[in-house]
Amino acid sequence: MGMENKCESKSPLPAAVCSAPHQTGLDGEISSIQEISGVQQNDMDFSTEAGNVPEKRLMKKPLTISTTKLCGYLNKQGGPLKQWKSRWFIYEEKKCQLYYYRTSQDVNPLGSIDLTSAVFSYPPEPEEGIFEIHTPERVFVLKALNNHTMMYWLQQLQVKRWQHSSSGVRTMLDPVTAITEKSTQPIFHEKEECIEDLMPTVKTPTGLVGEAATPWQQTSLQNLSLKHPITELQNTVLSICSSKSLQERCVLQPEDPQQGVGGQSKDVPMKSVSDNSNSSQDLKAEKSTLINQKKEKRLTLVPSLEKMLGKECTNGENTARLQLEVLTLTEELKAQKELVMLLHKALEATQQEKRACKKFLTTPLEEDRLEFVRHKERCMADLTMRLEAQMNKNKELKQSLAMRDSHVVELQEHVQLLMQKNDAKQQVILKLSEQLSSFIAHPLNTVCDTVEADTLRNIQEKIEHLEDCLEAYKQQNKFLNCEIHQLTKLWRKSSEEEKGLLMKCAYLEAKNCQIESKYLVVLRQLQESADLDVSHQKMVKRLIDDALEEDMKDVLKLNPISEFDEYGFKIIPDYEVEDMKLLAKIQALENRSNNLRYNEMVDKPLRTRWTNYLGSRPSGELVISPELKTLLRCGIPPEYRQQVWLWIVQKRTKHIRESHPNRYQELVKKCEMSEHPATRQIGLDLHRTLTTNKLFSSPSSDAIQELRRILLAFSWQNPTIGYCQGLNRLAALALLILKNEEDAFWCLVAIVENIMPRDYYSKTLIASQADQRVFRDFVTEKMPRLMAHLEEHNVDLSLISFNWFLVVFVESLPTDILLRVWDSFLYEGTKVIFRYALALFKYKEEEILKIQENVEIYQYLRFFTKTVSDGRKLMNIAFNDMNPFPMKLLRNRRTYHLERLRVELAELERIQEEFTREQKECKDKDLDNAGSEDEEDT
């Protein structure tokens, strides 16, 4: 009976074969995450980060999976002296771990190697069969009998690692389906991927791998593990107990002395020992045969080389060809070494990224995951600091470049001296050329005199050595390419899981904000209810006070709410009235919920579109196009808003700035020299500008002083207007975004003189009044029910909308929606104001129709724009539901109402003149009557 049958029937089996030691790893954490998300495994779908971009296939052909159980003897380097000890290794599929024992009969393992995060490599030049397994904890150095066995182990370990990562349970995100309205849910499912490799399949080594493998080196005494004495003792005791029980069973069965336990022959151990000895002798014989064949190959090359030299020793081209071949192989060897070094570096970077992703996935608590995200943010800040350091270094390099330019002049003078030396060397070259021609004319004598057979033999041996090294580096290159490709796939999967977890976290936070907002709304309704008794009213009031005093930063969130947004506006304004405070906090929660819901679904793709659009064009060279118009309507990301606004302003004021390049500086000097009549009014309005913004909260702030200079300069720039209340808000918003005093001034010029109609900010505000009548006509056409409701309750729309048009919604809309309105307004003009004004009434039409009191309608219309939280919905109403909205119709109606207003103003002026004249005549008559009475008295 052979060794295979012995392995099948022996008792006890190794723990690696029967059951792996109890360990908690990634499988448990992934299953726990799956329970949280509530998604079944058959619903998983794993999409790569590349999206629809086709990935170039690096794999060449499918890799056949070996049916042999992955186990066998390998030498392991360990201990303080780094000695080689033979160990029985066996792979356990469930845990993806490689356990090692002293012998195949041991029950308890000496240790294990976790392959889920392992990286495999081997050095090409050291001793044959050595390879390494790099784990986050340590590096295991193993040794196989030969390179063939080593490559088999490496390839099979790669396959096992890939099978485990592909068949493992992935984290699913079912709640994310609620983020999108179209049910485009980012659910992952595992696909049966074909295991492929860049390398050909390595055949299974006979007698060295599998359950029939035998030890091939060292005695049992040398293999004892001093690091695990308790485990060694336990295995020895179990082995002795099993052998005693085997002997007792043999004594109890004397009828058939030829039978052992389980029908096994008694001479099986002797056969196995003989098989072991025979197999080890065969392996040694095979190894010596390979060495002898290699020696014979080199010995046969020498006579062939001598024979070749005997025939062609008269030909000098043989030596030159061999030397050229040596140089070529040397250069190729250097290139391969450099490539291997680069691959090692890439492998280490990939392993570090994979460890980080695994650490993020295996963390059971959300606090730790969030701490990991914050750690990444700190890394990004560190990279930003490094970037600034590199920019400073770039400046220093530019200075050194200027110094080197002066050095170039000196070098040119030195070149002239070298040219003179070169002429002298040309003469030497001529002499050498003559010698070369004589060498070509008589090559036989020269070769025979200079080259000997020993020299050519040394060259040939060197070539063989270089060829062997080159082949080893090529083999290592293929293996490392395969390793990097597989690790890249694993990293992509981990990145997708991380992205999914972040989306889930954002969704849960948005859901929490919605629930908290609804809770506050319910409390407000209960507070307004008259049916509650006194105790319940006190309880509701206490709950409202607790909600208002709660610090939102104490709540665990992906991006905690700050007091101010990125532009300095206060997110929750400080109202004195408690009801307004409650409404402000409800509005802040709804805005945050919408921002979180749209972040992954809309904002990130939009930011990518803007990046691609601006990246494909030189800086400041945007072109007017439908694509740009569509992007502006969707909104500009904060990091690009300043750049795009500046381009639009420069485009609109190009003719003025070209004719007066230093216009703003001249106006500022004029303001310092002489005082404008509007100076007093500007000073009064400065402290009432953007009161919820921290940059304008202090009277001595730099922003206030810059705004003062901008408004005074504009008063001198346009004397017909001078200053009109409302210009301070336009200039303040431009200053916040453009962050430059002069650019904000030109933005104000572009709005007043180019975008808005003429006389929009004049003393009569005639163009503004005309737009209010045009707006009333559009409301009547687009929303007849709402207009009829407002007329029924005698509500004048212009009392609400006049300020919207005059300051373009500044301090009327939430900041993110306001800036999106301005993005389109600067590009398209006043038509955007009409669209968004109509959209606001359409957005809240049903709520307005429910109010039946005149005073309540006015109170609601004063603040309802602040309750608009969904900017995307408002944008869709403005640019989709309000269509058709032709600019020609707007111009015609504006002209019509302007003419009517001019007629009305002329009529009003005529009435005023008549009244003034009549008043004057009445005064004259009174004087005449008083004079006649005086005469009569005298």
Short mmCIF file of C-alpha atoms in Angstrom, two decimals, residues 542-808:
data_model
loop_
_atom_site.label_atom_id
_atom_site.label_comp_id
_atom_site.label_asym_id
_atom_site.label_seq_id
_atom_site.Cartn_x
_atom_site.Cartn_y
_atom_site.Cartn_z
CA ARG A 542 -38.92 72.40 26.73
CA LEU A 543 -38.30 70.03 23.81
CA ILE A 544 -37.99 72.99 21.43
CA ASP A 545 -35.52 74.71 23.75
CA ASP A 546 -33.45 71.53 23.97
CA ALA A 547 -33.42 71.20 20.17
CA LEU A 548 -32.34 74.82 19.70
CA GLU A 549 -29.59 74.61 22.32
CA GLU A 550 -28.22 71.32 21.01
CA ASP A 551 -24.75 71.69 19.50
CA MET A 552 -24.86 70.05 16.13
CA LYS A 553 -21.12 69.40 16.24
CA ASP A 554 -21.64 66.85 18.99
CA VAL A 555 -23.52 64.59 16.61
CA LEU A 556 -21.37 62.06 14.76
CA LYS A 557 -21.49 63.03 11.10
CA LEU A 558 -19.40 62.46 8.01
CA ASN A 559 -18.87 66.21 7.58
CA PRO A 560 -19.89 67.98 10.78
CA ILE A 561 -21.92 71.15 10.42
CA SER A 562 -19.89 74.29 11.03
CA GLU A 563 -21.22 77.68 12.07
CA PHE A 564 -20.28 79.32 8.75
CA ASP A 565 -20.12 78.03 5.19
CA GLU A 566 -17.07 78.28 2.94
CA TYR A 567 -17.94 81.86 1.90
CA GLY A 568 -18.43 83.13 5.45
CA PHE A 569 -22.25 83.12 5.58
CA LYS A 570 -23.81 81.96 8.81
CA ILE A 571 -25.65 78.71 8.26
CA ILE A 572 -28.16 79.19 11.10
CA PRO A 573 -28.84 82.94 11.55
CA ASP A 574 -29.28 84.36 15.03
CA TYR A 575 -32.92 85.44 15.22
CA GLU A 576 -34.32 86.96 18.35
CA VAL A 577 -37.75 85.42 17.81
CA GLU A 578 -37.87 81.79 18.94
CA ASP A 579 -40.13 80.75 16.06
CA MET A 580 -37.63 82.14 13.54
CA LYS A 581 -34.80 80.28 15.26
CA LEU A 582 -36.72 77.05 14.90
CA LEU A 583 -37.43 77.71 11.22
CA ALA A 584 -33.77 78.54 10.62
CA LYS A 585 -32.60 75.28 12.13
CA ILE A 586 -35.20 73.28 10.16
CA GLN A 587 -33.98 74.98 7.00
CA ALA A 588 -30.32 74.21 7.81
CA LEU A 589 -31.12 70.53 8.36
CA GLU A 590 -33.04 70.27 5.08
CA ASN A 591 -30.22 71.99 3.18
CA ARG A 592 -27.66 69.62 4.63
CA SER A 593 -29.81 66.60 3.82
CA ASN A 594 -30.12 67.69 0.19
CA ASN A 595 -26.40 68.43 -0.08
CA LEU A 596 -25.51 64.98 1.23
CA ARG A 597 -27.99 63.25 -1.07
CA TYR A 598 -26.76 65.09 -4.15
CA ASN A 599 -23.05 64.92 -3.29
CA GLU A 600 -22.34 61.46 -4.72
CA MET A 601 -25.09 61.41 -7.33
CA VAL A 602 -24.81 64.89 -8.87
CA ASP A 603 -22.03 67.05 -7.44
CA LYS A 604 -19.12 64.67 -8.03
CA PRO A 605 -20.04 63.92 -11.68
CA LEU A 606 -20.58 67.66 -12.22
CA ARG A 607 -17.18 68.44 -10.70
CA THR A 608 -15.64 65.84 -13.05
CA ARG A 609 -17.33 67.46 -16.06
CA TRP A 610 -16.00 70.88 -15.06
CA THR A 611 -12.50 69.48 -14.53
CA ASN A 612 -12.49 67.89 -17.97
CA TYR A 613 -13.92 71.02 -19.59
CA LEU A 614 -11.42 73.43 -18.02
CA GLY A 615 -8.54 71.01 -18.39
CA SER A 616 -9.02 70.78 -22.15
CA ARG A 617 -8.63 74.55 -22.55
CA PRO A 618 -5.83 76.97 -21.68
CA SER A 619 -6.31 79.08 -18.58
CA GLY A 620 -8.62 82.05 -19.23
CA GLU A 621 -9.52 80.87 -22.76
CA LEU A 622 -13.14 79.74 -22.32
CA VAL A 623 -15.37 79.86 -25.39
CA ILE A 624 -19.05 80.81 -25.51
CA SER A 625 -20.85 77.58 -26.35
CA PRO A 626 -24.00 75.57 -25.51
CA GLU A 627 -21.85 73.20 -23.44
CA LEU A 628 -20.64 76.05 -21.23
CA LYS A 629 -24.21 77.34 -20.91
CA THR A 630 -25.42 73.93 -19.70
CA LEU A 631 -22.59 73.62 -17.20
CA LEU A 632 -23.25 77.11 -15.81
CA ARG A 633 -26.93 76.32 -15.32
CA CYS A 634 -25.99 73.24 -13.30
CA GLY A 635 -23.66 75.34 -11.16
CA ILE A 636 -19.93 75.93 -10.85
CA PRO A 637 -17.96 73.94 -8.23
CA PRO A 638 -16.52 76.25 -5.53
CA GLU A 639 -12.92 75.60 -6.59
CA TYR A 640 -13.60 76.85 -10.15
CA ARG A 641 -16.16 79.62 -9.47
CA GLN A 642 -13.63 82.45 -9.11
CA GLN A 643 -11.88 81.48 -12.34
CA VAL A 644 -15.09 81.28 -14.42
CA TRP A 645 -16.60 84.49 -12.99
CA LEU A 646 -13.39 86.36 -13.71
CA TRP A 647 -13.44 85.18 -17.33
CA ILE A 648 -17.09 86.28 -17.77
CA VAL A 649 -16.42 89.71 -16.24
CA GLN A 650 -13.34 90.24 -18.41
CA LYS A 651 -15.34 89.24 -21.47
CA ARG A 652 -18.10 91.76 -20.71
CA THR A 653 -15.76 94.67 -19.82
CA LYS A 654 -13.05 93.99 -22.36
CA HIS A 655 -13.58 97.16 -24.45
CA ILE A 656 -13.62 99.45 -21.39
CA ARG A 657 -10.53 97.93 -19.79
CA GLU A 658 -8.54 98.02 -23.01
CA SER A 659 -9.22 101.73 -23.46
CA HIS A 660 -8.58 102.52 -19.75
CA PRO A 661 -6.18 99.89 -18.35
CA ASN A 662 -5.58 101.77 -15.06
CA ARG A 663 -9.11 103.06 -14.67
CA TYR A 664 -9.76 101.70 -11.16
CA GLN A 665 -6.52 103.08 -9.70
CA GLU A 666 -7.32 106.50 -11.14
CA LEU A 667 -10.81 106.45 -9.65
CA VAL A 668 -9.48 105.45 -6.21
CA LYS A 669 -7.04 108.39 -6.27
CA LYS A 670 -9.89 110.69 -7.27
CA CYS A 671 -11.93 109.48 -4.29
CA GLU A 672 -9.04 110.30 -1.95
CA MET A 673 -8.65 113.80 -3.39
CA SER A 674 -12.31 114.86 -3.54
CA GLU A 675 -15.46 113.78 -1.75
CA HIS A 676 -18.43 112.45 -3.71
CA PRO A 677 -21.97 113.57 -2.77
CA ALA A 678 -22.96 109.94 -2.17
CA THR A 679 -20.20 109.33 0.39
CA ARG A 680 -22.52 109.77 3.37
CA GLN A 681 -25.18 107.40 2.02
CA ILE A 682 -22.52 104.79 1.15
CA GLY A 683 -21.16 104.99 4.70
CA LEU A 684 -24.63 104.35 6.12
CA ASP A 685 -25.28 101.35 3.85
CA LEU A 686 -21.92 99.66 4.47
CA HIS A 687 -22.93 98.44 7.93
CA ARG A 688 -26.20 97.04 6.58
CA THR A 689 -24.47 94.89 3.93
CA LEU A 690 -24.51 91.08 4.27
CA THR A 691 -25.05 91.16 8.01
CA THR A 692 -24.99 87.32 8.22
CA ASN A 693 -21.48 87.14 6.74
CA LYS A 694 -18.55 87.15 9.17
CA LEU A 695 -16.31 89.11 6.74
CA PHE A 696 -18.68 92.12 6.90
CA SER A 697 -19.66 91.83 10.56
CA SER A 698 -16.98 94.19 11.92
CA PRO A 699 -16.95 97.91 10.92
CA SER A 700 -13.14 97.85 10.86
CA SER A 701 -12.78 94.73 8.72
CA ASP A 702 -10.78 94.84 5.50
CA ALA A 703 -13.81 93.77 3.46
CA ILE A 704 -15.77 96.85 4.61
CA GLN A 705 -12.95 99.19 3.57
CA GLU A 706 -12.56 97.48 0.20
CA LEU A 707 -16.32 97.70 -0.40
CA ARG A 708 -16.25 101.44 0.43
CA ARG A 709 -13.56 102.08 -2.20
CA ILE A 710 -15.43 99.99 -4.79
CA LEU A 711 -18.72 101.93 -4.33
CA LEU A 712 -17.02 105.32 -4.33
CA ALA A 713 -15.04 104.43 -7.46
CA PHE A 714 -18.23 103.34 -9.21
CA SER A 715 -19.94 106.62 -8.22
CA TRP A 716 -17.24 108.49 -10.14
CA GLN A 717 -17.25 105.92 -12.95
CA ASN A 718 -20.99 106.39 -13.68
CA PRO A 719 -22.09 109.92 -12.66
CA THR A 720 -25.59 109.44 -14.12
CA ILE A 721 -26.30 106.81 -11.48
CA GLY A 722 -23.80 107.70 -8.80
CA TYR A 723 -24.96 105.43 -6.04
CA CYS A 724 -28.21 103.54 -5.60
CA GLN A 725 -29.22 101.44 -2.63
CA GLY A 726 -28.70 97.80 -3.60
CA LEU A 727 -25.38 98.28 -5.35
CA ASN A 728 -23.62 97.61 -2.05
CA ARG A 729 -24.98 94.03 -1.98
CA LEU A 730 -24.00 93.36 -5.60
CA ALA A 731 -20.46 94.59 -5.00
CA ALA A 732 -20.15 92.69 -1.70
CA LEU A 733 -21.07 89.33 -3.25
CA ALA A 734 -18.66 89.94 -6.15
CA LEU A 735 -15.92 90.73 -3.64
CA LEU A 736 -16.56 87.51 -1.72
CA ILE A 737 -16.21 85.32 -4.80
CA LEU A 738 -13.53 87.11 -6.83
CA LYS A 739 -11.46 87.97 -3.72
CA ASN A 740 -9.94 90.98 -5.47
CA GLU A 741 -10.97 94.60 -5.10
CA GLU A 742 -10.45 95.63 -8.73
CA ASP A 743 -12.13 92.50 -10.15
CA ALA A 744 -15.16 93.09 -7.92
CA PHE A 745 -15.36 96.71 -9.20
CA TRP A 746 -15.40 95.55 -12.83
CA CYS A 747 -18.00 92.90 -11.97
CA LEU A 748 -20.25 95.69 -10.62
CA VAL A 749 -19.63 97.70 -13.82
CA ALA A 750 -20.53 94.66 -15.95
CA ILE A 751 -23.81 94.12 -14.07
CA VAL A 752 -25.00 97.76 -14.03
CA GLU A 753 -23.78 98.93 -17.45
CA ASN A 754 -23.85 95.74 -19.57
CA ILE A 755 -26.22 93.14 -18.14
CA MET A 756 -29.04 95.24 -16.64
CA PRO A 757 -31.17 97.49 -18.87
CA ARG A 758 -30.52 101.20 -18.96
CA ASP A 759 -32.11 103.32 -16.17
CA TYR A 760 -32.37 100.20 -13.97
CA TYR A 761 -30.62 102.02 -11.10
CA SER A 762 -31.50 105.60 -12.05
CA LYS A 763 -33.35 107.98 -9.73
CA THR A 764 -36.73 107.03 -11.20
CA LEU A 765 -35.94 103.26 -11.40
CA ILE A 766 -38.12 103.23 -14.49
CA ALA A 767 -36.55 100.07 -15.98
CA SER A 768 -36.99 98.22 -12.67
CA GLN A 769 -40.65 99.19 -12.55
CA ALA A 770 -41.11 97.99 -16.13
CA ASP A 771 -39.63 94.59 -15.23
CA GLN A 772 -42.14 94.28 -12.39
CA ARG A 773 -45.01 94.70 -14.84
CA VAL A 774 -43.41 92.21 -17.24
CA PHE A 775 -43.02 89.76 -14.36
CA ARG A 776 -46.69 90.18 -13.44
CA ASP A 777 -47.65 89.30 -17.03
CA PHE A 778 -45.50 86.14 -16.93
CA VAL A 779 -46.99 85.04 -13.62
CA THR A 780 -50.47 85.47 -15.08
CA GLU A 781 -49.55 83.27 -18.08
CA LYS A 782 -47.53 80.58 -16.30
CA MET A 783 -49.53 80.34 -13.03
CA PRO A 784 -53.05 81.70 -13.55
CA ARG A 785 -54.44 80.04 -10.37
CA LEU A 786 -51.79 81.68 -8.18
CA MET A 787 -52.30 85.10 -9.80
CA ALA A 788 -56.05 84.90 -9.34
CA HIS A 789 -55.56 83.94 -5.69
CA LEU A 790 -53.23 86.92 -5.07
CA GLU A 791 -55.59 89.38 -6.83
CA GLU A 792 -58.48 88.03 -4.81
CA HIS A 793 -56.65 88.98 -1.61
CA ASN A 794 -55.26 92.27 -3.01
CA VAL A 795 -51.62 91.18 -2.84
CA ASP A 796 -49.16 93.29 -4.87
CA LEU A 797 -46.36 91.08 -6.21
CA SER A 798 -43.99 94.00 -6.78
CA LEU A 799 -43.74 94.57 -3.02
CA ILE A 800 -42.05 91.15 -2.78
CA SER A 801 -40.24 90.74 -6.12
CA PHE A 802 -38.92 94.30 -6.62
CA ASN A 803 -35.99 93.69 -4.26
CA TRP A 804 -35.25 90.33 -5.95
CA PHE A 805 -34.70 92.00 -9.30
CA LEU A 806 -32.82 95.00 -7.92
CA VAL A 807 -30.13 92.98 -6.03
CA VAL A 808 -30.41 89.67 -7.96
#
